[in-house]
PDB file of C-alpha atoms in Angstrom:
ATOM      1  CA  MET A  27      -1.809   0.884  84.028  1.00 55.00           C
ATOM      2  CA  LYS A  28      -2.966   4.603  85.334  1.00 49.00           C
ATOM      3  CA  LEU A  29      -5.601   2.484  87.700  1.00 46.00           C
ATOM      4  CA  VAL A  30      -2.485   0.896  88.705  1.00 45.00           C
ATOM      5  CA  THR A  31      -0.041   3.837  89.603  1.00 46.00           C
ATOM      6  CA  LEU A  32      -2.874   5.406  91.451  1.00 40.00           C
ATOM      7  CA  ALA A  33      -3.204   2.680  93.651  1.00 44.00           C
ATOM      8  CA  VAL A  34       1.315   2.608  94.098  1.00 42.00           C
ATOM      9  CA  MET A  35       0.885   5.831  94.649  1.00 44.00           C
ATOM     10  CA  LEU A  36      -1.944   5.880  97.298  1.00 42.00           C
ATOM     11  CA  MET A  37       0.022   2.552  98.797  1.00 46.00           C
ATOM     12  CA  LEU A  38       3.044   5.031  99.119  1.00 42.00           C
ATOM     13  CA  VAL A  39       1.655   8.297 101.025  1.00 40.00           C
ATOM     14  CA  SER A  40      -0.840   5.649 103.066  1.00 42.00           C
ATOM     15  CA  THR A  41       2.550   4.180 104.661  1.00 41.00           C
ATOM     16  CA  VAL A  42       4.262   7.741 104.657  1.00 40.00           C
ATOM     17  CA  LEU A  43       1.492   8.946 106.456  1.00 40.00           C
ATOM     18  CA  GLY A  44       0.665   6.082 108.525  1.00 45.00           C
ATOM     19  CA  GLY A  45       4.650   7.452 110.207  1.00 43.00           C
ATOM     20  CA  LYS A  46       6.325   4.335 108.301  1.00 49.00           C
ATOM     21  CA  GLN A  47       9.053   4.273 106.660  1.00 48.00           C
ATOM     22  CA  LEU A  48       9.666   2.688 103.365  1.00 52.00           C
ATOM     23  CA  LEU A  49      11.803  -0.172 103.018  1.00 56.00           C
ATOM     24  CA  THR A  50      14.032  -0.182  99.498  1.00 60.00           C
ATOM     25  CA  LYS A  51      16.339  -3.179 100.210  1.00 75.00           C
ATOM     26  CA  GLY A  52      17.401  -5.685 101.471  1.00 87.00           C
ATOM     27  CA  VAL A  53      20.307  -3.649 102.937  1.00 88.00           C
ATOM     28  CA  ASP A  54      17.957  -1.376 104.504  1.00 90.00           C
ATOM     29  CA  LEU A  55      16.462  -4.291 106.110  1.00 92.00           C
ATOM     30  CA  GLU A  56      19.910  -5.461 107.055  1.00 91.00           C
ATOM     31  CA  LYS A  57      20.253  -2.409 109.013  1.00 90.00           C
ATOM     32  CA  TYR A  58      17.599  -2.403 111.257  1.00 89.00           C
ATOM     33  CA  LEU A  59      17.734  -5.632 112.094  1.00 89.00           C
ATOM     34  CA  LYS A  60      21.421  -4.984 113.471  1.00 88.00           C
ATOM     35  CA  GLY A  61      19.993  -1.974 115.290  1.00 85.00           C
ATOM     36  CA  ALA A  62      20.143   0.932 112.867  1.00 87.00           C
ATOM     37  CA  LYS A  63      16.264   1.761 113.654  1.00 87.00           C
ATOM     38  CA  ASP A  64      15.234   1.062 116.776  1.00 88.00           C
ATOM     39  CA  GLY A  65      11.772  -0.272 118.020  1.00 90.00           C
ATOM     40  CA  THR A  66      10.602  -4.363 117.167  1.00 93.00           C
ATOM     41  CA  PHE A  67      10.735  -5.928 113.716  1.00 94.00           C
ATOM     42  CA  ILE A  68       8.734  -8.082 112.473  1.00 96.00           C
ATOM     43  CA  VAL A  69       9.201 -10.428 109.262  1.00 96.00           C
ATOM     44  CA  LEU A  70       6.864 -12.618 107.771  1.00 97.00           C
ATOM     45  CA  PHE A  71      10.009 -15.132 105.328  1.00 97.00           C
ATOM     46  CA  TYR A  72       7.988 -16.657 103.008  1.00 96.00           C
ATOM     47  CA  ASP A  73       9.150 -18.701  99.081  1.00 97.00           C
ATOM     48  CA  ARG A  74       6.480 -17.640  96.862  1.00 96.00           C
ATOM     49  CA  GLU A  75       5.932 -20.902  94.988  1.00 95.00           C
ATOM     50  CA  ALA A  76       5.301 -22.100  98.815  1.00 94.00           C
ATOM     51  CA  PRO A  77       1.148 -22.861  99.328  1.00 91.00           C
ATOM     52  CA  GLN A  78      -0.934 -19.591  99.814  1.00 95.00           C
ATOM     53  CA  LEU A  79      -3.078 -20.291 101.645  1.00 95.00           C
ATOM     54  CA  ARG A  80      -0.687 -21.014 104.562  1.00 95.00           C
ATOM     55  CA  THR A  81       1.983 -17.688 103.910  1.00 96.00           C
ATOM     56  CA  GLU A  82      -2.080 -15.888 104.445  1.00 97.00           C
ATOM     57  CA  ASP A  83      -2.942 -17.558 106.862  1.00 97.00           C
ATOM     58  CA  ALA A  84       0.499 -16.867 108.698  1.00 96.00           C
ATOM     59  CA  ARG A  85      -0.085 -13.006 107.467  1.00 96.00           C
ATOM     60  CA  ASN A  86      -3.206 -13.014 109.000  1.00 97.00           C
ATOM     61  CA  GLN A  87      -2.330 -14.284 111.826  1.00 97.00           C
ATOM     62  CA  ILE A  88       0.075 -11.826 112.618  1.00 97.00           C
ATOM     63  CA  ARG A  89      -2.336  -9.021 111.932  1.00 97.00           C
ATOM     64  CA  THR A  90      -4.394 -10.383 114.801  1.00 97.00           C
ATOM     65  CA  LYS A  91      -2.562 -11.529 117.161  1.00 97.00           C
ATOM     66  CA  ILE A  92       0.432  -9.378 117.174  1.00 96.00           C
ATOM     67  CA  LEU A  93      -0.031  -6.432 114.954  1.00 96.00           C
ATOM     68  CA  LYS A  94      -3.732  -6.223 116.870  1.00 96.00           C
ATOM     69  CA  ASP A  95      -1.929  -4.907 120.182  1.00 94.00           C
ATOM     70  CA  HIS A  96       1.209  -3.666 118.839  1.00 94.00           C
ATOM     71  CA  PRO A  97       0.860  -1.245 116.192  1.00 94.00           C
ATOM     72  CA  SER A  98       4.158   0.015 116.328  1.00 92.00           C
ATOM     73  CA  PHE A  99       5.593  -2.500 115.848  1.00 94.00           C
ATOM     74  CA  ASN A 100       7.547  -2.351 112.361  1.00 94.00           C
ATOM     75  CA  TYR A 101       6.345  -5.680 110.143  1.00 95.00           C
ATOM     76  CA  TYR A 102       7.928  -6.667 106.534  1.00 95.00           C
ATOM     77  CA  GLU A 103       7.724  -9.782 103.877  1.00 95.00           C
ATOM     78  CA  VAL A 104      10.889 -10.918 102.477  1.00 96.00           C
ATOM     79  CA  ASP A 105      10.396 -13.204  99.631  1.00 96.00           C
ATOM     80  CA  ILE A 106      13.042 -15.368  99.776  1.00 97.00           C
ATOM     81  CA  GLN A 107      13.796 -15.941  96.524  1.00 96.00           C
ATOM     82  CA  GLU A 108      14.470 -11.970  96.014  1.00 95.00           C
ATOM     83  CA  ALA A 109      18.172 -11.881  95.701  1.00 94.00           C
ATOM     84  CA  GLU A 110      18.483  -8.601  97.623  1.00 94.00           C
ATOM     85  CA  TYR A 111      17.691 -10.214 100.427  1.00 95.00           C
ATOM     86  CA  ASN A 112      19.997 -13.182 100.409  1.00 95.00           C
ATOM     87  CA  LYS A 113      22.242 -12.383 102.703  1.00 94.00           C
ATOM     88  CA  ILE A 114      19.434 -11.872 105.349  1.00 94.00           C
ATOM     89  CA  VAL A 115      18.206 -15.350 104.767  1.00 96.00           C
ATOM     90  CA  ASP A 116      21.723 -17.046 104.466  1.00 96.00           C
ATOM     91  CA  ASP A 117      23.997 -15.757 106.564  1.00 94.00           C
ATOM     92  CA  MET A 118      22.044 -13.131 108.994  1.00 93.00           C
ATOM     93  CA  VAL A 119      18.799 -14.757 110.044  1.00 93.00           C
ATOM     94  CA  LYS A 120      19.767 -18.215 108.351  1.00 94.00           C
ATOM     95  CA  ILE A 121      16.769 -19.645 106.747  1.00 94.00           C
ATOM     96  CA  ASP A 122      15.917 -22.775 105.968  1.00 95.00           C
ATOM     97  CA  ARG A 123      15.176 -22.243 102.670  1.00 96.00           C
ATOM     98  CA  THR A 124      13.294 -26.061 102.024  1.00 96.00           C
ATOM     99  CA  GLU A 125      10.986 -25.295 104.884  1.00 95.00           C
ATOM    100  CA  CYS A 126      10.155 -21.948 103.428  1.00 95.00           C
ATOM    101  CA  LYS A 127       8.296 -24.117 100.391  1.00 95.00           C
ATOM    102  CA  HIS A 128       6.395 -25.314 102.966  1.00 94.00           C
ATOM    103  CA  SER A 129       5.171 -22.571 105.217  1.00 94.00           C
ATOM    104  CA  PRO A 130       6.750 -19.306 106.282  1.00 97.00           C
ATOM    105  CA  THR A 131       8.756 -18.236 108.812  1.00 97.00           C
ATOM    106  CA  VAL A 132       8.687 -15.724 111.898  1.00 97.00           C
ATOM    107  CA  LEU A 133      11.229 -13.484 113.053  1.00 96.00           C
ATOM    108  CA  VAL A 134      10.610 -11.007 116.182  1.00 95.00           C
ATOM    109  CA  ALA A 135      14.280  -9.000 116.480  1.00 93.00           C
ATOM    110  CA  SER A 136      15.717  -5.745 118.029  1.00 90.00           C
ATOM    111  CA  ASP A 137      18.882  -4.199 118.912  1.00 86.00           C
ATOM    112  CA  GLY A 138      20.189  -6.892 117.167  1.00 86.00           C
ATOM    113  CA  ARG A 139      18.760  -9.782 118.825  1.00 89.00           C
ATOM    114  CA  GLY A 140      16.222 -11.737 117.337  1.00 91.00           C
ATOM    115  CA  TYR A 141      13.700 -15.322 117.393  1.00 93.00           C
ATOM    116  CA  TRP A 142      12.805 -16.941 115.006  1.00 95.00           C
ATOM    117  CA  ALA A 143       9.966 -19.710 114.613  1.00 96.00           C
ATOM    118  CA  HIS A 144       9.004 -21.929 111.402  1.00 95.00           C
ATOM    119  CA  GLY A 145       5.933 -23.210 110.445  1.00 90.00           C
ATOM    120  CA  ASP A 146       2.298 -24.336 112.348  1.00 90.00           C
ATOM    121  CA  GLY A 147       2.092 -22.192 115.404  1.00 95.00           C
ATOM    122  CA  ALA A 148       4.744 -20.275 114.263  1.00 96.00           C
ATOM    123  CA  VAL A 149       3.074 -16.603 115.178  1.00 97.00           C
ATOM    124  CA  ASP A 150       1.973 -17.570 118.710  1.00 97.00           C
ATOM    125  CA  ASP A 151       5.432 -18.878 119.403  1.00 96.00           C
ATOM    126  CA  ILE A 152       7.155 -15.651 118.075  1.00 96.00           C
ATOM    127  CA  SER A 153       4.070 -13.653 120.332  1.00 95.00           C
ATOM    128  CA  TYR A 154       4.986 -15.913 123.566  1.00 95.00           C
ATOM    129  CA  HIS A 155       8.800 -14.641 122.855  1.00 93.00           C
ATOM    130  CA  LEU A 156       7.691 -11.013 122.435  1.00 93.00           C
ATOM    131  CA  GLY A 157       8.536  -9.993 125.816  1.00 88.00           C
ATOM    132  CA  GLN A 158      11.846 -11.223 125.322  1.00 90.00           C
ATOM    133  CA  TYR A 159      13.059  -9.790 122.205  1.00 89.00           C
ATOM    134  CA  SER A 160      10.721  -6.845 121.641  1.00 90.00           C
ATOM    135  CA  ILE A 161      12.600  -3.613 123.009  1.00 85.00           C
ATOM    136  CA  ASP A 162       9.304  -1.847 123.571  1.00 84.00           C
ATOM    137  CA  MET A 163       7.774  -4.686 125.524  1.00 86.00           C
ATOM    138  CA  ILE A 164      11.237  -4.575 128.000  1.00 83.00           C
ATOM    139  CA  ARG A 165      10.798  -0.761 127.932  1.00 83.00           C
ATOM    140  CA  GLU A 166       6.892  -1.174 129.359  1.00 82.00           C
ATOM    141  CA  SER A 167       7.694  -3.455 131.588  1.00 78.00           C
ATOM    142  CA  ARG A 168      10.357  -0.810 133.193  1.00 79.00           C
ATOM    143  CA  GLU A 169       8.475   1.734 133.300  1.00 78.00           C
ATOM    144  CA  ARG A 170       5.681  -0.401 135.102  1.00 70.00           C
ATOM    145  CA  VAL A 171       8.309  -1.290 138.008  1.00 61.00           C
ATOM    146  CA  ASP A 172       9.679   1.748 138.132  1.00 54.00           C
ATOM    147  CA  PHE A 173       8.207   4.013 141.205  1.00 54.00           C
TER     148      PHE A 173
END
């Protein structure tokens, strides 16, 4: 029990020291996706009963193909079976829960706009669309063009 408590405390401290704000509820993520928090959001929607290899593969691809080059992006994972995320899953993003039983869905969003992709190739699809939906990348491209 002490080891679990220590591990949780270390994760919290590292998150705070790493400059990432802790996500406390589905309501917080909903506000962030609507534009209350500046930046680009990458969200992995998964079903905890789905094949774990596919979920883990999507996580690894997000880390290596997106977050490695864009460490300032905000990354969250949402288990679609958690009731506190129902409004985001069903009403806001309209994730197909049946599809998530087979493989995860990935979302890129900023400033209240977003794009999601599902299944094999989802992370590559998101990577391809980052320039259109990432406010951080849009700002970067403007800075390079401005004289």
